[in-house]
Amino acid sequence: MGSPSQTGRDLWTRTIPARGQHADGFPVLSEELRGLLHATAGQGRNELLTPPRVPEQLPRLVEYDRTFAYAKHTWKSPVGTPRRVTAATFAAWSRKEQMRVLYGCGHWQVRVTVPDTWEHVGLLPAPAPGDRAWHYPATPGTTFTTWAGGPEIHTALSNPIQPWKIEILDGILWDDGKPLDDWARKLKETWTNLTAQAHFQGDPQQARAAHLASRAVRSILLYGIGSFAQRPRMVTGTTPRTMERDVPLDAEIIGFDDELITWQKPTGFTRDPNAHPEWAAAIWSGARAALLTQRHRDDDTYAGALHTPPGSVIAFRTDALYLTRPQNWPYHHQPGDYLLKGHLTGPLPAPTTEEELLTARDAGRAALTAARET
């Protein structure tokens, strides 16, 4: 079709059962709830930690990337009509019931306090003052209010270092379901087969073709997930400078010259029957939590930022971790596994801008490739 996202959505519609409970599809959230998720459920974690939180001179810069990360988090998704959970309702539940609910499919408004003795990275996203970006408070004793998905809340409460103090203020809770399981399983199987062909195919041309096909399947799943988010539509327009008062009141001016004012304004959500931002939000939340801690069921080992010493995490970049030292994390060629992508030996100055980080990343990838070839 016209794009990976369109192809992914089309393939998903073919997995909707012809009979049974979901034969008519899945209920679409109200515009109010879709707007809430749009405003409070971001995608990847992108954070650069700079001195004094990390050493000014790094012994090395090591990059680990979670292979096909979002594909690992499609096994459970929100379904049905959500219900609101107030602070009083949550407080009335037993501790066991609270943890069970937080492990389920929910989106929560919480008041968070960083422990007084905390020395590691931040665990929960908070809105940065003055813009739409997110940051991750980690200063001991800091208290902030935010929205976060169940996987991140559960991680903050049960992390391997020290539980954080979290007060539930409000929440939206869905039933657990598997609307994406069949779709994602078939795409993951195809990706696995093509990846194996790319590694073991003797003919270089066929190996290259298998590699490109595996990347295409990866894009179909990843962009397909993003397409469920269905962001609000934006319209761009122009108004003559002489008619400045006619610029819509809810518009943002994005440019102007001597003759025209250019503006942009939201026009609401589409009436797409397959718009499900709750599915994308749940997957993204699970992926951010897995950057902090992830258990390998095959050998009962753990990986992630919280399994490294304090001060050794240099950056998060969507599905990647940048560290000051290599880790003995198992890699089984499965979605979500941490793959060593780059290794740059220092000492080198700690990057203080994204441009410096990407320059060091590219150098680390080139160095690792050269070391493997020799």
Short mmCIF file of C-alpha atoms in Angstrom, two decimals:
data_model
loop_
_atom_site.label_atom_id
_atom_site.label_comp_id
_atom_site.label_asym_id
_atom_site.label_seq_id
_atom_site.Cartn_x
_atom_site.Cartn_y
_atom_site.Cartn_z
CA MET A 1 0.00 0.00 0.00
CA GLY A 2 1.01 3.65 0.16
CA SER A 3 3.04 3.43 3.37
CA PRO A 4 4.14 0.96 6.06
CA SER A 5 1.50 2.32 8.44
CA GLN A 6 -1.31 1.84 5.90
CA THR A 7 -0.07 -1.66 5.16
CA GLY A 8 0.10 -2.49 8.86
CA ARG A 9 -3.41 -1.24 9.52
CA ASP A 10 -4.78 -3.13 6.51
CA LEU A 11 -3.17 -6.36 7.66
CA TRP A 12 -4.55 -5.85 11.17
CA THR A 13 -8.13 -5.45 9.90
CA ARG A 14 -7.81 -8.91 8.31
CA THR A 15 -7.31 -10.43 11.77
CA ILE A 16 -10.61 -9.12 13.17
CA PRO A 17 -12.73 -12.24 13.78
CA ALA A 18 -15.75 -12.72 11.54
CA ARG A 19 -17.78 -13.98 14.48
CA GLY A 20 -17.85 -13.54 18.20
CA GLN A 21 -17.45 -10.68 20.63
CA HIS A 22 -15.26 -8.46 18.43
CA ALA A 23 -16.73 -9.19 15.01
CA ASP A 24 -17.83 -5.56 14.76
CA GLY A 25 -14.45 -4.25 15.80
CA PHE A 26 -13.44 -2.58 19.06
CA PRO A 27 -15.09 0.49 20.65
CA VAL A 28 -13.41 3.80 19.84
CA LEU A 29 -12.69 6.13 22.75
CA SER A 30 -14.43 9.48 23.11
CA GLU A 31 -12.62 12.52 21.76
CA GLU A 32 -12.05 13.62 25.35
CA LEU A 33 -10.16 10.44 26.25
CA ARG A 34 -8.31 10.39 22.94
CA GLY A 35 -7.23 13.97 23.62
CA LEU A 36 -6.07 13.01 27.13
CA LEU A 37 -3.94 10.15 25.78
CA HIS A 38 -2.55 12.38 23.04
CA ALA A 39 -1.46 14.94 25.63
CA THR A 40 -0.18 12.58 28.35
CA ALA A 41 1.04 9.36 26.67
CA GLY A 42 4.25 10.02 24.78
CA GLN A 43 6.31 7.61 22.70
CA GLY A 44 10.05 7.01 23.15
CA ARG A 45 12.27 8.18 25.99
CA ASN A 46 14.95 10.57 24.74
CA GLU A 47 17.21 11.89 27.47
CA LEU A 48 20.86 12.92 27.62
CA LEU A 49 22.50 12.87 31.04
CA THR A 50 25.34 15.35 31.40
CA PRO A 51 27.98 16.12 34.06
CA PRO A 52 27.84 16.15 37.06
CA ARG A 53 25.32 13.28 36.77
CA VAL A 54 27.92 11.41 34.69
CA PRO A 55 31.74 11.71 34.58
CA GLU A 56 33.16 14.55 32.51
CA GLN A 57 35.54 12.04 30.92
CA LEU A 58 33.98 8.73 29.91
CA PRO A 59 36.05 5.53 29.93
CA ARG A 60 34.02 4.40 26.90
CA LEU A 61 30.64 4.84 25.22
CA VAL A 62 28.73 1.59 24.70
CA GLU A 63 25.46 1.46 22.76
CA TYR A 64 22.80 -1.20 23.32
CA ASP A 65 19.68 -1.22 21.16
CA ARG A 66 16.52 -3.20 21.93
CA THR A 67 15.94 -5.22 18.77
CA PHE A 68 12.46 -4.70 17.26
CA ALA A 69 11.44 -3.45 20.71
CA TYR A 70 7.74 -2.59 20.26
CA ALA A 71 7.03 -6.06 18.90
CA LYS A 72 7.72 -7.48 22.37
CA HIS A 73 4.92 -5.46 23.98
CA THR A 74 1.93 -6.38 21.80
CA TRP A 75 0.84 -9.47 23.74
CA LYS A 76 -1.59 -7.56 25.99
CA SER A 77 -3.64 -4.47 25.12
CA PRO A 78 -6.61 -2.50 26.54
CA VAL A 79 -10.03 -3.57 25.28
CA GLY A 80 -13.63 -2.67 26.01
CA THR A 81 -15.10 0.49 27.47
CA PRO A 82 -12.74 2.00 30.05
CA ARG A 83 -13.83 2.85 33.55
CA ARG A 84 -12.60 5.64 35.74
CA VAL A 85 -10.83 4.77 38.97
CA THR A 86 -10.83 7.57 41.53
CA ALA A 87 -8.26 7.97 44.29
CA ALA A 88 -10.83 6.83 46.86
CA THR A 89 -11.72 3.70 44.87
CA PHE A 90 -8.07 2.76 44.45
CA ALA A 91 -7.31 3.34 48.14
CA ALA A 92 -10.17 1.03 49.14
CA TRP A 93 -8.62 -1.95 47.33
CA SER A 94 -6.21 -4.37 48.99
CA ARG A 95 -2.48 -4.10 48.26
CA LYS A 96 -2.69 -7.26 46.16
CA GLU A 97 -5.58 -5.88 44.12
CA GLN A 98 -3.80 -2.54 43.64
CA MET A 99 -0.68 -4.21 42.25
CA ARG A 100 -2.77 -6.46 40.01
CA VAL A 101 -4.58 -3.45 38.58
CA LEU A 102 -1.36 -1.49 38.05
CA TYR A 103 0.08 -4.46 36.20
CA GLY A 104 -2.97 -4.43 33.93
CA CYS A 105 -4.05 -2.02 31.20
CA GLY A 106 -4.45 1.40 32.72
CA HIS A 107 -3.39 5.03 32.43
CA TRP A 108 -2.85 6.80 35.75
CA GLN A 109 -2.51 10.28 37.16
CA VAL A 110 -0.08 10.07 40.07
CA ARG A 111 1.80 12.17 42.59
CA VAL A 112 5.37 10.88 42.69
CA THR A 113 8.16 11.40 45.22
CA VAL A 114 11.75 10.43 44.43
CA PRO A 115 13.31 8.58 47.41
CA ASP A 116 15.66 10.66 49.58
CA THR A 117 18.58 8.29 48.92
CA TRP A 118 18.01 7.79 45.19
CA GLU A 119 21.19 7.88 43.06
CA HIS A 120 20.07 6.46 39.71
CA VAL A 121 18.10 7.64 36.66
CA GLY A 122 14.55 8.93 36.73
CA LEU A 123 11.76 6.37 36.39
CA LEU A 124 8.63 8.29 35.40
CA PRO A 125 8.07 11.00 32.77
CA ALA A 126 6.93 14.45 33.84
CA PRO A 127 5.87 17.36 31.63
CA ALA A 128 8.69 19.86 31.25
CA PRO A 129 7.69 23.46 32.10
CA GLY A 130 6.82 25.63 29.14
CA ASP A 131 6.75 23.07 26.34
CA ARG A 132 5.42 19.66 25.30
CA ALA A 133 8.64 17.79 26.03
CA TRP A 134 9.05 15.27 28.83
CA HIS A 135 11.79 14.90 31.39
CA TYR A 136 12.54 12.30 34.06
CA PRO A 137 13.05 13.80 37.55
CA ALA A 138 15.68 11.95 39.58
CA THR A 139 16.74 14.44 42.28
CA PRO A 140 16.16 12.91 45.74
CA GLY A 141 13.09 14.30 47.49
CA THR A 142 11.54 15.78 44.32
CA THR A 143 7.72 15.56 44.16
CA PHE A 144 5.79 15.96 40.92
CA THR A 145 2.43 15.08 39.37
CA THR A 146 2.16 13.29 36.05
CA TRP A 147 0.33 10.68 33.96
CA ALA A 148 1.92 7.33 33.21
CA GLY A 149 1.02 3.85 31.98
CA GLY A 150 0.68 0.80 34.19
CA PRO A 151 4.04 -0.78 33.22
CA GLU A 152 5.96 2.34 34.30
CA ILE A 153 4.02 2.72 37.55
CA HIS A 154 4.56 -0.96 38.34
CA THR A 155 8.30 -0.60 37.63
CA ALA A 156 8.60 2.43 39.91
CA LEU A 157 6.93 0.53 42.74
CA SER A 158 8.84 -2.75 42.30
CA ASN A 159 12.18 -1.70 40.79
CA PRO A 160 15.27 -3.68 41.90
CA ILE A 161 16.89 -0.77 43.76
CA GLN A 162 14.30 1.03 45.89
CA PRO A 163 10.53 1.51 45.56
CA TRP A 164 9.31 5.01 44.83
CA LYS A 165 6.46 6.67 46.70
CA ILE A 166 3.44 6.92 44.39
CA GLU A 167 -0.01 8.24 45.20
CA ILE A 168 -2.80 7.41 42.75
CA LEU A 169 -4.89 10.52 42.04
CA ASP A 170 -7.04 9.30 39.16
CA GLY A 171 -6.99 6.65 36.50
CA ILE A 172 -8.53 4.98 33.47
CA LEU A 173 -8.73 1.20 33.52
CA TRP A 174 -9.51 -1.23 30.70
CA ASP A 175 -9.95 -4.97 30.54
CA ASP A 176 -6.91 -6.92 29.37
CA GLY A 177 -7.21 -8.29 25.85
CA LYS A 178 -5.23 -9.49 22.84
CA PRO A 179 -6.48 -7.45 19.84
CA LEU A 180 -2.96 -7.19 18.36
CA ASP A 181 -1.62 -10.61 19.29
CA ASP A 182 -2.45 -12.52 16.10
CA TRP A 183 -1.37 -9.64 13.85
CA ALA A 184 1.91 -9.07 15.66
CA ARG A 185 2.69 -12.79 15.99
CA LYS A 186 2.49 -13.32 12.22
CA LEU A 187 4.64 -10.28 11.50
CA LYS A 188 7.20 -11.33 14.12
CA GLU A 189 7.37 -14.84 12.65
CA THR A 190 7.92 -13.38 9.19
CA TRP A 191 10.61 -11.04 10.54
CA THR A 192 12.35 -13.92 12.32
CA ASN A 193 12.38 -16.08 9.19
CA LEU A 194 13.68 -13.28 6.98
CA THR A 195 16.34 -12.31 9.52
CA ALA A 196 17.55 -15.91 9.65
CA GLN A 197 17.69 -16.02 5.84
CA ALA A 198 19.73 -12.82 5.80
CA HIS A 199 22.27 -14.34 8.22
CA PHE A 200 22.55 -17.83 6.76
CA GLN A 201 21.82 -17.34 3.05
CA GLY A 202 24.92 -18.19 1.02
CA ASP A 203 24.04 -16.02 -1.97
CA PRO A 204 24.92 -12.38 -1.14
CA GLN A 205 22.16 -10.96 -3.33
CA GLN A 206 19.49 -13.15 -1.74
CA ALA A 207 20.86 -12.38 1.72
CA ARG A 208 20.60 -8.67 0.97
CA ALA A 209 17.04 -9.10 -0.30
CA ALA A 210 16.07 -11.01 2.87
CA HIS A 211 17.60 -8.28 5.02
CA LEU A 212 15.67 -5.53 3.22
CA ALA A 213 12.46 -7.55 3.46
CA SER A 214 12.97 -8.03 7.21
CA ARG A 215 13.37 -4.26 7.57
CA ALA A 216 10.15 -3.75 5.61
CA VAL A 217 8.23 -6.11 7.91
CA ARG A 218 9.71 -4.32 10.92
CA SER A 219 8.46 -0.98 9.56
CA ILE A 220 4.99 -2.39 8.89
CA LEU A 221 4.62 -3.39 12.55
CA LEU A 222 6.24 -0.32 14.12
CA TYR A 223 4.48 2.25 11.93
CA GLY A 224 1.28 0.23 12.15
CA ILE A 225 1.37 0.63 15.93
CA GLY A 226 1.95 4.36 15.55
CA SER A 227 -0.99 4.68 13.20
CA PHE A 228 -3.37 3.48 15.91
CA ALA A 229 -2.50 6.60 17.92
CA GLN A 230 -4.40 8.80 15.43
CA ARG A 231 -3.16 12.22 16.45
CA PRO A 232 -5.52 15.20 16.03
CA ARG A 233 -5.60 16.65 12.53
CA MET A 234 -3.97 20.02 11.93
CA VAL A 235 -4.94 22.55 9.29
CA THR A 236 -2.60 25.26 8.01
CA GLY A 237 -3.86 28.52 6.55
CA THR A 238 -2.86 32.05 5.63
CA THR A 239 -4.43 35.43 6.32
CA PRO A 240 -3.46 38.79 4.77
CA ARG A 241 -1.55 41.05 7.16
CA THR A 242 -4.21 43.71 6.56
CA MET A 243 -6.84 41.30 7.99
CA GLU A 244 -4.89 40.15 11.06
CA ARG A 245 -8.04 40.09 13.20
CA ASP A 246 -9.39 37.25 11.04
CA VAL A 247 -6.73 34.82 12.23
CA PRO A 248 -8.63 32.07 14.16
CA LEU A 249 -8.46 32.60 17.91
CA ASP A 250 -7.29 29.03 18.56
CA ALA A 251 -4.58 29.14 15.89
CA GLU A 252 -0.84 29.23 16.41
CA ILE A 253 1.08 31.65 14.18
CA ILE A 254 3.96 29.75 12.63
CA GLY A 255 5.27 32.39 10.22
CA PHE A 256 4.63 35.72 8.54
CA ASP A 257 6.02 38.13 5.96
CA ASP A 258 5.05 41.57 4.69
CA GLU A 259 1.85 40.25 3.07
CA LEU A 260 0.66 37.05 4.79
CA ILE A 261 0.34 35.49 8.23
CA THR A 262 0.70 31.69 8.24
CA TRP A 263 -1.09 29.83 11.03
CA GLN A 264 -1.93 26.32 12.16
CA LYS A 265 -4.79 25.01 14.27
CA PRO A 266 -6.15 21.63 15.36
CA THR A 267 -9.41 20.48 13.80
CA GLY A 268 -10.12 17.48 16.04
CA PHE A 269 -9.88 13.75 15.48
CA THR A 270 -10.92 11.67 12.51
CA ARG A 271 -13.90 9.33 12.80
CA ASP A 272 -11.74 6.34 12.08
CA PRO A 273 -13.37 3.17 13.49
CA ASN A 274 -9.90 1.70 13.99
CA ALA A 275 -8.40 4.59 15.97
CA HIS A 276 -7.00 3.12 19.19
CA PRO A 277 -4.46 5.41 20.90
CA GLU A 278 -4.83 3.27 24.02
CA TRP A 279 -3.06 0.40 22.19
CA ALA A 280 -0.13 2.53 21.10
CA ALA A 281 0.11 4.14 24.55
CA ALA A 282 0.25 0.75 26.29
CA ILE A 283 3.00 -0.51 23.97
CA TRP A 284 5.07 2.67 24.35
CA SER A 285 4.72 2.56 28.13
CA GLY A 286 5.86 -1.07 28.20
CA ALA A 287 8.86 -0.24 26.03
CA ARG A 288 9.92 2.67 28.26
CA ALA A 289 9.64 0.44 31.33
CA ALA A 290 11.77 -2.23 29.64
CA LEU A 291 14.56 0.32 29.11
CA LEU A 292 14.80 0.35 32.90
CA THR A 293 14.41 -3.34 33.70
CA GLN A 294 13.61 -6.39 31.63
CA ARG A 295 13.67 -10.06 32.61
CA HIS A 296 14.89 -12.73 30.20
CA ARG A 297 12.66 -15.70 30.82
CA ASP A 298 14.96 -18.11 28.99
CA ASP A 299 17.77 -17.77 31.54
CA ASP A 300 16.15 -15.71 34.33
CA THR A 301 18.56 -12.81 33.90
CA TYR A 302 17.82 -9.09 33.87
CA ALA A 303 18.87 -6.20 31.65
CA GLY A 304 18.21 -2.47 31.50
CA ALA A 305 19.38 0.81 32.97
CA LEU A 306 18.56 -0.11 36.57
CA HIS A 307 20.89 -3.10 36.31
CA THR A 308 23.90 -0.83 35.78
CA PRO A 309 25.79 1.19 38.43
CA PRO A 310 24.62 4.76 39.17
CA GLY A 311 26.33 7.29 36.91
CA SER A 312 26.95 4.79 34.10
CA VAL A 313 23.91 5.69 31.96
CA ILE A 314 24.80 8.40 29.45
CA ALA A 315 21.59 8.58 27.41
CA PHE A 316 18.28 7.02 26.42
CA ARG A 317 17.25 7.28 22.80
CA THR A 318 13.87 5.64 22.04
CA ASP A 319 14.92 1.96 22.17
CA ALA A 320 18.63 2.45 22.88
CA LEU A 321 20.80 2.80 25.98
CA TYR A 322 24.22 4.47 26.04
CA LEU A 323 26.50 3.38 28.88
CA THR A 324 30.03 3.89 30.17
CA ARG A 325 30.76 0.16 30.36
CA PRO A 326 29.81 -3.04 28.52
CA GLN A 327 27.24 -5.42 30.01
CA ASN A 328 27.00 -9.19 29.94
CA TRP A 329 23.37 -9.16 28.78
CA PRO A 330 22.20 -12.22 26.83
CA TYR A 331 21.13 -11.77 23.22
CA HIS A 332 18.88 -14.45 21.71
CA HIS A 333 17.88 -12.65 18.48
CA GLN A 334 14.38 -12.09 19.91
CA PRO A 335 12.31 -8.89 19.86
CA GLY A 336 13.28 -6.72 22.83
CA ASP A 337 16.74 -8.25 23.37
CA TYR A 338 19.56 -5.78 23.98
CA LEU A 339 21.95 -5.87 21.02
CA LEU A 340 25.45 -4.39 21.26
CA LYS A 341 25.49 -1.80 18.45
CA GLY A 342 28.53 0.34 19.20
CA HIS A 343 31.61 0.49 21.43
CA LEU A 344 33.88 3.53 21.50
CA THR A 345 36.91 3.32 23.78
CA GLY A 346 37.88 6.45 25.69
CA PRO A 347 38.71 8.46 27.50
CA LEU A 348 36.36 10.83 25.70
CA PRO A 349 34.46 13.93 26.86
CA ALA A 350 30.88 13.31 27.92
CA PRO A 351 28.49 14.55 25.20
CA THR A 352 26.52 17.63 26.23
CA THR A 353 24.34 17.97 23.10
CA GLU A 354 22.40 15.56 20.94
CA GLU A 355 24.74 16.31 18.05
CA GLU A 356 27.76 15.30 20.13
CA LEU A 357 25.99 12.12 21.24
CA LEU A 358 25.16 11.12 17.67
CA THR A 359 28.72 11.84 16.53
CA ALA A 360 30.08 9.59 19.28
CA ARG A 361 27.42 6.97 18.50
CA ASP A 362 28.44 6.81 14.83
CA ALA A 363 32.11 6.54 15.78
CA GLY A 364 31.27 3.72 18.20
CA ARG A 365 29.34 1.80 15.57
CA ALA A 366 32.18 2.16 13.09
CA ALA A 367 34.72 1.03 15.69
CA LEU A 368 32.68 -2.05 16.61
CA THR A 369 32.19 -3.00 12.95
CA ALA A 370 35.93 -2.67 12.32
CA ALA A 371 36.75 -4.78 15.39
CA ARG A 372 34.39 -7.54 14.28
CA GLU A 373 35.83 -7.58 10.77
CA THR A 374 39.35 -8.02 12.13
#
